[in-house]
Amino acid sequence: MNLAKVRNTLGQATAGAVNFYERRQGIHQLIVPIFHEDGDMVDVYLSDSPKGEQYVRICDFGMALMRLSYTFDVTTPTHERILSDILANNGVQESDGNLYLDAPIGMIYESVLQFTGCVLKVCSMDYWSRESVRNAFYDDLADFISNEMKRFSPMRDHAPLEDDLYSVDWLLRHGDRNLYVFGVRGDDKARNVTISLREFQKARLQFVSLVVHEDMEDLARQSVRYLTKNADKQYQTLEDFQETAASDIERVTA
């Protein structure tokens, strides 16, 4: 890294508003007036880039993901995809938790702004992606069924009746038995599932219904009562379904 050129380029672009501190040999912390919501400054470090002397690596040595971990779980497949999309959309890469961007020295000012903007988005995932995280319930259910329940030949969006007005989130099969799996988040979905179950029962379809809730306690009492009258088995959370669904299917279809 040509540190003198980096200093000169950033100094001209910011009118001397940034400072450098050498943390260890070859690694400098860049002090920039860009802050998180709680007032902490965004961590930015500069080091040698594998692309050569005319480039600089802008990175954070894992500080953003560590900060995020205090308030947000990034271990589910859906949350990992959300994080991956943020990084890709901002041209930032990740290795062992370290976020980094290799930038030409002549573009370092623009690249620092690009990098810090990405870090701020990553660290605020628990706020801006709240609705995406809620919708992740259905994606996580799909991931589990697709990957962990393959032996039950899962089929998504199955329409048992000819008019296909009423559908099943997932059709599973065990022996000669059909199992209809529904994911439920919110009262609207609960009502739709109740109506579908009634229609399937009127048509005298042979099936076992499994209802998986994001959080059963979030539903109105009436929604729970109607589902309880019409569903064969309910799981209060996705975690409950993941823990016992396979053995439950073996038992109810025996």
PDB file of C-alpha atoms in Angstrom:
ATOM      1  CA  MET A   1       0.000   0.000   0.000  1.00  0.00           C
ATOM      2  CA  ASN A   2       1.374   3.377  -1.010  1.00  0.00           C
ATOM      3  CA  LEU A   3       0.483   5.126   2.254  1.00  0.00           C
ATOM      4  CA  ALA A   4       1.755   8.525   1.162  1.00  0.00           C
ATOM      5  CA  LYS A   5      -0.482   8.455  -1.908  1.00  0.00           C
ATOM      6  CA  VAL A   6      -3.422   7.280   0.175  1.00  0.00           C
ATOM      7  CA  ARG A   7      -2.939  10.153   2.615  1.00  0.00           C
ATOM      8  CA  ASN A   8      -2.629  12.672  -0.180  1.00  0.00           C
ATOM      9  CA  THR A   9      -5.690  11.430  -2.082  1.00  0.00           C
ATOM     10  CA  LEU A  10      -7.914  11.308   0.987  1.00  0.00           C
ATOM     11  CA  GLY A  11      -6.556  14.596   2.299  1.00  0.00           C
ATOM     12  CA  GLN A  12      -7.458  16.401  -0.919  1.00  0.00           C
ATOM     13  CA  ALA A  13     -10.928  14.817  -1.072  1.00  0.00           C
ATOM     14  CA  THR A  14     -11.816  15.555   2.560  1.00  0.00           C
ATOM     15  CA  ALA A  15      -9.916  18.770   3.187  1.00  0.00           C
ATOM     16  CA  GLY A  16      -7.912  16.999   5.858  1.00  0.00           C
ATOM     17  CA  ALA A  17     -10.979  15.799   7.769  1.00  0.00           C
ATOM     18  CA  VAL A  18      -9.646  12.233   8.177  1.00  0.00           C
ATOM     19  CA  ASN A  19      -6.767  10.878  10.223  1.00  0.00           C
ATOM     20  CA  PHE A  20      -4.691   7.666  10.251  1.00  0.00           C
ATOM     21  CA  TYR A  21      -3.431   5.662  13.174  1.00  0.00           C
ATOM     22  CA  GLU A  22      -1.090   2.736  12.746  1.00  0.00           C
ATOM     23  CA  ARG A  23      -2.475  -0.170  14.780  1.00  0.00           C
ATOM     24  CA  ARG A  24       0.225  -2.612  13.800  1.00  0.00           C
ATOM     25  CA  GLN A  25       2.699  -2.908  10.981  1.00  0.00           C
ATOM     26  CA  GLY A  26       0.926  -2.521   7.664  1.00  0.00           C
ATOM     27  CA  ILE A  27      -2.482  -1.842   9.201  1.00  0.00           C
ATOM     28  CA  HIS A  28      -3.850   1.657   9.735  1.00  0.00           C
ATOM     29  CA  GLN A  29      -7.141   2.687  11.257  1.00  0.00           C
ATOM     30  CA  LEU A  30      -8.918   5.393   9.310  1.00  0.00           C
ATOM     31  CA  ILE A  31     -10.709   7.918  11.524  1.00  0.00           C
ATOM     32  CA  VAL A  32     -13.716   9.199   9.592  1.00  0.00           C
ATOM     33  CA  PRO A  33     -16.679  11.240  10.892  1.00  0.00           C
ATOM     34  CA  ILE A  34     -19.234   8.549  10.072  1.00  0.00           C
ATOM     35  CA  PHE A  35     -21.198   7.131  13.000  1.00  0.00           C
ATOM     36  CA  HIS A  36     -23.642   4.426  13.972  1.00  0.00           C
ATOM     37  CA  GLU A  37     -26.974   5.413  15.490  1.00  0.00           C
ATOM     38  CA  ASP A  38     -25.623   4.986  19.016  1.00  0.00           C
ATOM     39  CA  GLY A  39     -22.801   7.437  18.338  1.00  0.00           C
ATOM     40  CA  ASP A  40     -19.983   4.926  17.876  1.00  0.00           C
ATOM     41  CA  MET A  41     -17.738   5.624  14.936  1.00  0.00           C
ATOM     42  CA  VAL A  42     -17.727   3.141  12.060  1.00  0.00           C
ATOM     43  CA  ASP A  43     -14.588   0.985  12.183  1.00  0.00           C
ATOM     44  CA  VAL A  44     -12.496   1.307   9.009  1.00  0.00           C
ATOM     45  CA  TYR A  45      -9.015  -0.102   8.505  1.00  0.00           C
ATOM     46  CA  LEU A  46      -6.591   0.113   5.605  1.00  0.00           C
ATOM     47  CA  SER A  47      -4.114  -2.589   4.681  1.00  0.00           C
ATOM     48  CA  ASP A  48      -2.202  -3.944   1.701  1.00  0.00           C
ATOM     49  CA  SER A  49      -4.308  -5.292  -1.123  1.00  0.00           C
ATOM     50  CA  PRO A  50      -3.396  -8.486  -2.989  1.00  0.00           C
ATOM     51  CA  LYS A  51      -4.135  -6.534  -6.157  1.00  0.00           C
ATOM     52  CA  GLY A  52      -0.899  -4.597  -5.824  1.00  0.00           C
ATOM     53  CA  GLU A  53       0.677  -1.336  -4.758  1.00  0.00           C
ATOM     54  CA  GLN A  54      -1.860   0.849  -6.544  1.00  0.00           C
ATOM     55  CA  TYR A  55      -4.718  -0.640  -4.526  1.00  0.00           C
ATOM     56  CA  VAL A  56      -5.663  -0.514  -0.871  1.00  0.00           C
ATOM     57  CA  ARG A  57      -7.833  -2.925   1.089  1.00  0.00           C
ATOM     58  CA  ILE A  58     -10.575  -1.207   3.083  1.00  0.00           C
ATOM     59  CA  CYS A  59     -11.838  -3.546   5.808  1.00  0.00           C
ATOM     60  CA  ASP A  60     -13.276  -3.771   9.308  1.00  0.00           C
ATOM     61  CA  PHE A  61     -11.651  -6.943  10.755  1.00  0.00           C
ATOM     62  CA  GLY A  62     -15.020  -8.403  11.715  1.00  0.00           C
ATOM     63  CA  MET A  63     -16.306  -5.463  13.745  1.00  0.00           C
ATOM     64  CA  ALA A  64     -19.562  -5.015  11.794  1.00  0.00           C
ATOM     65  CA  LEU A  65     -20.687  -8.640  12.053  1.00  0.00           C
ATOM     66  CA  MET A  66     -19.683  -8.778  15.702  1.00  0.00           C
ATOM     67  CA  ARG A  67     -21.759  -5.665  16.371  1.00  0.00           C
ATOM     68  CA  LEU A  68     -24.677  -7.106  14.412  1.00  0.00           C
ATOM     69  CA  SER A  69     -24.558 -10.385  16.355  1.00  0.00           C
ATOM     70  CA  TYR A  70     -25.608  -8.585  19.548  1.00  0.00           C
ATOM     71  CA  THR A  71     -29.078  -7.875  18.137  1.00  0.00           C
ATOM     72  CA  PHE A  72     -29.573 -10.055  15.065  1.00  0.00           C
ATOM     73  CA  ASP A  73     -29.187 -13.757  14.287  1.00  0.00           C
ATOM     74  CA  VAL A  74     -27.443 -14.309  10.949  1.00  0.00           C
ATOM     75  CA  THR A  75     -27.265 -18.093  11.198  1.00  0.00           C
ATOM     76  CA  THR A  76     -30.458 -18.982   9.309  1.00  0.00           C
ATOM     77  CA  PRO A  77     -30.284 -19.517   5.525  1.00  0.00           C
ATOM     78  CA  THR A  78     -32.659 -16.628   4.849  1.00  0.00           C
ATOM     79  CA  HIS A  79     -30.760 -14.172   7.026  1.00  0.00           C
ATOM     80  CA  GLU A  80     -27.528 -15.257   5.392  1.00  0.00           C
ATOM     81  CA  ARG A  81     -29.065 -14.508   1.991  1.00  0.00           C
ATOM     82  CA  ILE A  82     -30.150 -11.065   3.176  1.00  0.00           C
ATOM     83  CA  LEU A  83     -26.600 -10.327   4.319  1.00  0.00           C
ATOM     84  CA  SER A  84     -25.144 -11.715   1.098  1.00  0.00           C
ATOM     85  CA  ASP A  85     -27.436  -9.471  -0.948  1.00  0.00           C
ATOM     86  CA  ILE A  86     -26.391  -6.378   1.004  1.00  0.00           C
ATOM     87  CA  LEU A  87     -22.709  -7.115   0.429  1.00  0.00           C
ATOM     88  CA  ALA A  88     -23.147  -7.951  -3.244  1.00  0.00           C
ATOM     89  CA  ASN A  89     -25.229  -4.832  -3.923  1.00  0.00           C
ATOM     90  CA  ASN A  90     -22.501  -2.683  -2.361  1.00  0.00           C
ATOM     91  CA  GLY A  91     -19.479  -4.406  -3.921  1.00  0.00           C
ATOM     92  CA  VAL A  92     -18.189  -5.588  -0.554  1.00  0.00           C
ATOM     93  CA  GLN A  93     -16.849  -9.080   0.159  1.00  0.00           C
ATOM     94  CA  GLU A  94     -16.553 -11.140   3.316  1.00  0.00           C
ATOM     95  CA  SER A  95     -13.954 -13.627   4.547  1.00  0.00           C
ATOM     96  CA  ASP A  96     -14.110 -15.219   8.001  1.00  0.00           C
ATOM     97  CA  GLY A  97     -16.298 -12.351   9.220  1.00  0.00           C
ATOM     98  CA  ASN A  98     -14.046  -9.626   7.815  1.00  0.00           C
ATOM     99  CA  LEU A  99     -15.808  -7.253   5.422  1.00  0.00           C
ATOM    100  CA  TYR A 100     -13.484  -5.797   2.819  1.00  0.00           C
ATOM    101  CA  LEU A 101     -13.252  -3.875  -0.409  1.00  0.00           C
ATOM    102  CA  ASP A 102     -10.134  -3.643  -2.614  1.00  0.00           C
ATOM    103  CA  ALA A 103     -10.082  -0.152  -4.092  1.00  0.00           C
ATOM    104  CA  PRO A 104      -7.792   1.743  -6.473  1.00  0.00           C
ATOM    105  CA  ILE A 105      -6.000   4.415  -4.462  1.00  0.00           C
ATOM    106  CA  GLY A 106      -7.263   7.065  -6.862  1.00  0.00           C
ATOM    107  CA  MET A 107     -10.833   6.091  -5.905  1.00  0.00           C
ATOM    108  CA  ILE A 108     -10.255   5.602  -2.196  1.00  0.00           C
ATOM    109  CA  TYR A 109     -12.533   8.415  -1.030  1.00  0.00           C
ATOM    110  CA  GLU A 110     -15.496   7.115  -3.015  1.00  0.00           C
ATOM    111  CA  SER A 111     -14.667   3.568  -1.932  1.00  0.00           C
ATOM    112  CA  VAL A 112     -14.535   4.504   1.759  1.00  0.00           C
ATOM    113  CA  LEU A 113     -17.996   6.052   1.448  1.00  0.00           C
ATOM    114  CA  GLN A 114     -19.205   2.932  -0.373  1.00  0.00           C
ATOM    115  CA  PHE A 115     -17.729   0.666   2.292  1.00  0.00           C
ATOM    116  CA  THR A 116     -19.028   2.609   5.296  1.00  0.00           C
ATOM    117  CA  GLY A 117     -22.475   2.838   3.721  1.00  0.00           C
ATOM    118  CA  CYS A 118     -22.491  -0.938   3.418  1.00  0.00           C
ATOM    119  CA  VAL A 119     -21.350  -1.373   7.026  1.00  0.00           C
ATOM    120  CA  LEU A 120     -24.175   0.873   8.246  1.00  0.00           C
ATOM    121  CA  LYS A 121     -26.706  -1.208   6.314  1.00  0.00           C
ATOM    122  CA  VAL A 122     -25.279  -4.432   7.723  1.00  0.00           C
ATOM    123  CA  CYS A 123     -25.328  -3.154  11.290  1.00  0.00           C
ATOM    124  CA  SER A 124     -28.927  -1.963  10.993  1.00  0.00           C
ATOM    125  CA  MET A 125     -30.309  -5.166   9.484  1.00  0.00           C
ATOM    126  CA  ASP A 126     -32.412  -5.732  12.587  1.00  0.00           C
ATOM    127  CA  TYR A 127     -34.296  -2.499  11.802  1.00  0.00           C
ATOM    128  CA  TRP A 128     -34.646  -2.114   8.042  1.00  0.00           C
ATOM    129  CA  SER A 129     -35.145  -5.795   7.303  1.00  0.00           C
ATOM    130  CA  ARG A 130     -37.670  -6.473  10.061  1.00  0.00           C
ATOM    131  CA  GLU A 131     -40.461  -7.287   7.613  1.00  0.00           C
ATOM    132  CA  SER A 132     -38.092  -9.383   5.515  1.00  0.00           C
ATOM    133  CA  VAL A 133     -37.128 -11.256   8.643  1.00  0.00           C
ATOM    134  CA  ARG A 134     -40.763 -11.866   9.476  1.00  0.00           C
ATOM    135  CA  ASN A 135     -41.356 -13.153   5.970  1.00  0.00           C
ATOM    136  CA  ALA A 136     -38.315 -15.361   6.461  1.00  0.00           C
ATOM    137  CA  PHE A 137     -40.567 -17.709   8.430  1.00  0.00           C
ATOM    138  CA  TYR A 138     -41.977 -19.103   5.210  1.00  0.00           C
ATOM    139  CA  ASP A 139     -38.536 -19.347   3.611  1.00  0.00           C
ATOM    140  CA  ASP A 140     -37.131 -21.137   6.660  1.00  0.00           C
ATOM    141  CA  LEU A 141     -40.056 -23.549   6.629  1.00  0.00           C
ATOM    142  CA  ALA A 142     -39.439 -24.213   2.944  1.00  0.00           C
ATOM    143  CA  ASP A 143     -35.720 -24.739   3.523  1.00  0.00           C
ATOM    144  CA  PHE A 144     -36.395 -27.255   6.268  1.00  0.00           C
ATOM    145  CA  ILE A 145     -38.988 -29.237   4.340  1.00  0.00           C
ATOM    146  CA  SER A 146     -36.967 -29.224   1.126  1.00  0.00           C
ATOM    147  CA  ASN A 147     -33.730 -30.303   2.756  1.00  0.00           C
ATOM    148  CA  GLU A 148     -34.667 -32.302   5.833  1.00  0.00           C
ATOM    149  CA  MET A 149     -37.877 -34.009   4.792  1.00  0.00           C
ATOM    150  CA  LYS A 150     -36.964 -35.314   1.369  1.00  0.00           C
ATOM    151  CA  ARG A 151     -38.013 -38.835   2.290  1.00  0.00           C
ATOM    152  CA  PHE A 152     -41.612 -37.611   2.363  1.00  0.00           C
ATOM    153  CA  SER A 153     -41.459 -36.482  -1.305  1.00  0.00           C
ATOM    154  CA  PRO A 154     -42.388 -32.824  -0.620  1.00  0.00           C
ATOM    155  CA  MET A 155     -44.403 -30.949  -3.232  1.00  0.00           C
ATOM    156  CA  ARG A 156     -44.944 -27.212  -2.903  1.00  0.00           C
ATOM    157  CA  ASP A 157     -48.203 -25.313  -3.610  1.00  0.00           C
ATOM    158  CA  HIS A 158     -50.339 -28.397  -4.167  1.00  0.00           C
ATOM    159  CA  ALA A 159     -53.960 -27.867  -5.268  1.00  0.00           C
ATOM    160  CA  PRO A 160     -56.002 -30.955  -4.295  1.00  0.00           C
ATOM    161  CA  LEU A 161     -59.275 -29.764  -5.884  1.00  0.00           C
ATOM    162  CA  GLU A 162     -59.957 -29.276  -9.577  1.00  0.00           C
ATOM    163  CA  ASP A 163     -60.703 -25.543  -9.343  1.00  0.00           C
ATOM    164  CA  ASP A 164     -57.276 -24.957  -7.636  1.00  0.00           C
ATOM    165  CA  LEU A 165     -58.840 -22.150  -5.596  1.00  0.00           C
ATOM    166  CA  TYR A 166     -57.674 -23.784  -2.382  1.00  0.00           C
ATOM    167  CA  SER A 167     -54.051 -24.840  -2.111  1.00  0.00           C
ATOM    168  CA  VAL A 168     -51.719 -26.556   0.310  1.00  0.00           C
ATOM    169  CA  ASP A 169     -48.347 -25.020   1.126  1.00  0.00           C
ATOM    170  CA  TRP A 170     -46.664 -28.436   1.107  1.00  0.00           C
ATOM    171  CA  LEU A 171     -47.872 -31.912   0.250  1.00  0.00           C
ATOM    172  CA  LEU A 172     -45.944 -34.716   1.950  1.00  0.00           C
ATOM    173  CA  ARG A 173     -46.446 -38.430   1.394  1.00  0.00           C
ATOM    174  CA  HIS A 174     -45.776 -41.324   3.710  1.00  0.00           C
ATOM    175  CA  GLY A 175     -46.825 -44.707   2.396  1.00  0.00           C
ATOM    176  CA  ASP A 176     -50.278 -44.206   0.934  1.00  0.00           C
ATOM    177  CA  ARG A 177     -51.091 -41.258   3.199  1.00  0.00           C
ATOM    178  CA  ASN A 178     -51.151 -37.594   2.201  1.00  0.00           C
ATOM    179  CA  LEU A 179     -50.079 -34.923   4.668  1.00  0.00           C
ATOM    180  CA  TYR A 180     -50.989 -31.277   4.078  1.00  0.00           C
ATOM    181  CA  VAL A 181     -48.568 -28.820   5.694  1.00  0.00           C
ATOM    182  CA  PHE A 182     -49.502 -25.163   6.141  1.00  0.00           C
ATOM    183  CA  GLY A 183     -47.325 -22.341   7.429  1.00  0.00           C
ATOM    184  CA  VAL A 184     -49.284 -19.728   9.366  1.00  0.00           C
ATOM    185  CA  ARG A 185     -48.156 -16.208  10.153  1.00  0.00           C
ATOM    186  CA  GLY A 186     -50.955 -13.870  11.128  1.00  0.00           C
ATOM    187  CA  ASP A 187     -54.742 -14.076  11.315  1.00  0.00           C
ATOM    188  CA  ASP A 188     -55.317 -13.669   7.573  1.00  0.00           C
ATOM    189  CA  LYS A 189     -53.328 -16.794   6.774  1.00  0.00           C
ATOM    190  CA  ALA A 190     -55.003 -18.636   9.659  1.00  0.00           C
ATOM    191  CA  ARG A 191     -58.448 -17.845   8.194  1.00  0.00           C
ATOM    192  CA  ASN A 192     -57.385 -18.955   4.718  1.00  0.00           C
ATOM    193  CA  VAL A 193     -56.031 -22.229   6.060  1.00  0.00           C
ATOM    194  CA  THR A 194     -59.243 -22.855   8.034  1.00  0.00           C
ATOM    195  CA  ILE A 195     -61.369 -22.272   4.921  1.00  0.00           C
ATOM    196  CA  SER A 196     -59.148 -24.558   2.829  1.00  0.00           C
ATOM    197  CA  LEU A 197     -59.335 -27.332   5.418  1.00  0.00           C
ATOM    198  CA  ARG A 198     -63.118 -27.113   5.492  1.00  0.00           C
ATOM    199  CA  GLU A 199     -63.311 -27.344   1.711  1.00  0.00           C
ATOM    200  CA  PHE A 200     -61.011 -30.369   1.653  1.00  0.00           C
ATOM    201  CA  GLN A 201     -63.117 -32.021   4.332  1.00  0.00           C
ATOM    202  CA  LYS A 202     -66.331 -31.319   2.394  1.00  0.00           C
ATOM    203  CA  ALA A 203     -64.750 -32.961  -0.648  1.00  0.00           C
ATOM    204  CA  ARG A 204     -63.977 -35.983   1.562  1.00  0.00           C
ATOM    205  CA  LEU A 205     -60.269 -35.914   0.763  1.00  0.00           C
ATOM    206  CA  GLN A 206     -58.152 -38.310   2.785  1.00  0.00           C
ATOM    207  CA  PHE A 207     -55.326 -36.379   4.437  1.00  0.00           C
ATOM    208  CA  VAL A 208     -53.641 -35.434   7.690  1.00  0.00           C
ATOM    209  CA  SER A 209     -53.206 -31.694   8.210  1.00  0.00           C
ATOM    210  CA  LEU A 210     -50.168 -30.188   9.942  1.00  0.00           C
ATOM    211  CA  VAL A 211     -50.221 -26.474  10.756  1.00  0.00           C
ATOM    212  CA  VAL A 212     -46.910 -24.775  11.550  1.00  0.00           C
ATOM    213  CA  HIS A 213     -47.165 -21.389  13.288  1.00  0.00           C
ATOM    214  CA  GLU A 214     -44.581 -18.651  13.323  1.00  0.00           C
ATOM    215  CA  ASP A 215     -45.891 -17.905  16.811  1.00  0.00           C
ATOM    216  CA  MET A 216     -49.277 -19.307  17.763  1.00  0.00           C
ATOM    217  CA  GLU A 217     -49.587 -16.854  20.650  1.00  0.00           C
ATOM    218  CA  ASP A 218     -49.684 -13.932  18.192  1.00  0.00           C
ATOM    219  CA  LEU A 219     -53.004 -15.095  16.746  1.00  0.00           C
ATOM    220  CA  ALA A 220     -56.414 -13.908  17.833  1.00  0.00           C
ATOM    221  CA  ARG A 221     -58.266 -16.353  20.067  1.00  0.00           C
ATOM    222  CA  GLN A 222     -60.923 -16.926  17.414  1.00  0.00           C
ATOM    223  CA  SER A 223     -58.327 -17.826  14.792  1.00  0.00           C
ATOM    224  CA  VAL A 224     -56.768 -20.389  17.117  1.00  0.00           C
ATOM    225  CA  ARG A 225     -60.184 -21.862  17.957  1.00  0.00           C
ATOM    226  CA  TYR A 226     -61.164 -22.317  14.299  1.00  0.00           C
ATOM    227  CA  LEU A 227     -57.834 -23.886  13.412  1.00  0.00           C
ATOM    228  CA  THR A 228     -57.987 -26.199  16.404  1.00  0.00           C
ATOM    229  CA  LYS A 229     -61.413 -27.453  15.290  1.00  0.00           C
ATOM    230  CA  ASN A 230     -60.216 -28.241  11.763  1.00  0.00           C
ATOM    231  CA  ALA A 231     -56.501 -29.108  11.880  1.00  0.00           C
ATOM    232  CA  ASP A 232     -55.191 -32.514  12.905  1.00  0.00           C
ATOM    233  CA  LYS A 233     -51.892 -31.299  14.380  1.00  0.00           C
ATOM    234  CA  GLN A 234     -50.513 -27.842  15.183  1.00  0.00           C
ATOM    235  CA  TYR A 235     -47.002 -26.686  16.037  1.00  0.00           C
ATOM    236  CA  GLN A 236     -46.714 -23.497  18.060  1.00  0.00           C
ATOM    237  CA  THR A 237     -43.422 -22.517  16.393  1.00  0.00           C
ATOM    238  CA  LEU A 238     -41.235 -23.592  13.507  1.00  0.00           C
ATOM    239  CA  GLU A 239     -38.726 -24.936  16.013  1.00  0.00           C
ATOM    240  CA  ASP A 240     -41.383 -27.295  17.387  1.00  0.00           C
ATOM    241  CA  PHE A 241     -42.066 -28.566  13.881  1.00  0.00           C
ATOM    242  CA  GLN A 242     -38.377 -29.053  13.169  1.00  0.00           C
ATOM    243  CA  GLU A 243     -37.889 -31.044  16.360  1.00  0.00           C
ATOM    244  CA  THR A 244     -40.772 -33.501  16.127  1.00  0.00           C
ATOM    245  CA  ALA A 245     -42.400 -33.426  12.682  1.00  0.00           C
ATOM    246  CA  ALA A 246     -40.643 -36.507  11.290  1.00  0.00           C
ATOM    247  CA  SER A 247     -41.529 -38.704  14.250  1.00  0.00           C
ATOM    248  CA  ASP A 248     -45.060 -37.266  14.376  1.00  0.00           C
ATOM    249  CA  ILE A 249     -45.615 -38.189  10.732  1.00  0.00           C
ATOM    250  CA  GLU A 250     -44.435 -41.729  11.382  1.00  0.00           C
ATOM    251  CA  ARG A 251     -46.842 -41.970  14.311  1.00  0.00           C
ATOM    252  CA  VAL A 252     -49.990 -40.422  12.791  1.00  0.00           C
ATOM    253  CA  THR A 253     -49.689 -42.424   9.564  1.00  0.00           C
ATOM    254  CA  ALA A 254     -48.910 -45.771  11.186  1.00  0.00           C
TER     255      ALA A 254
END
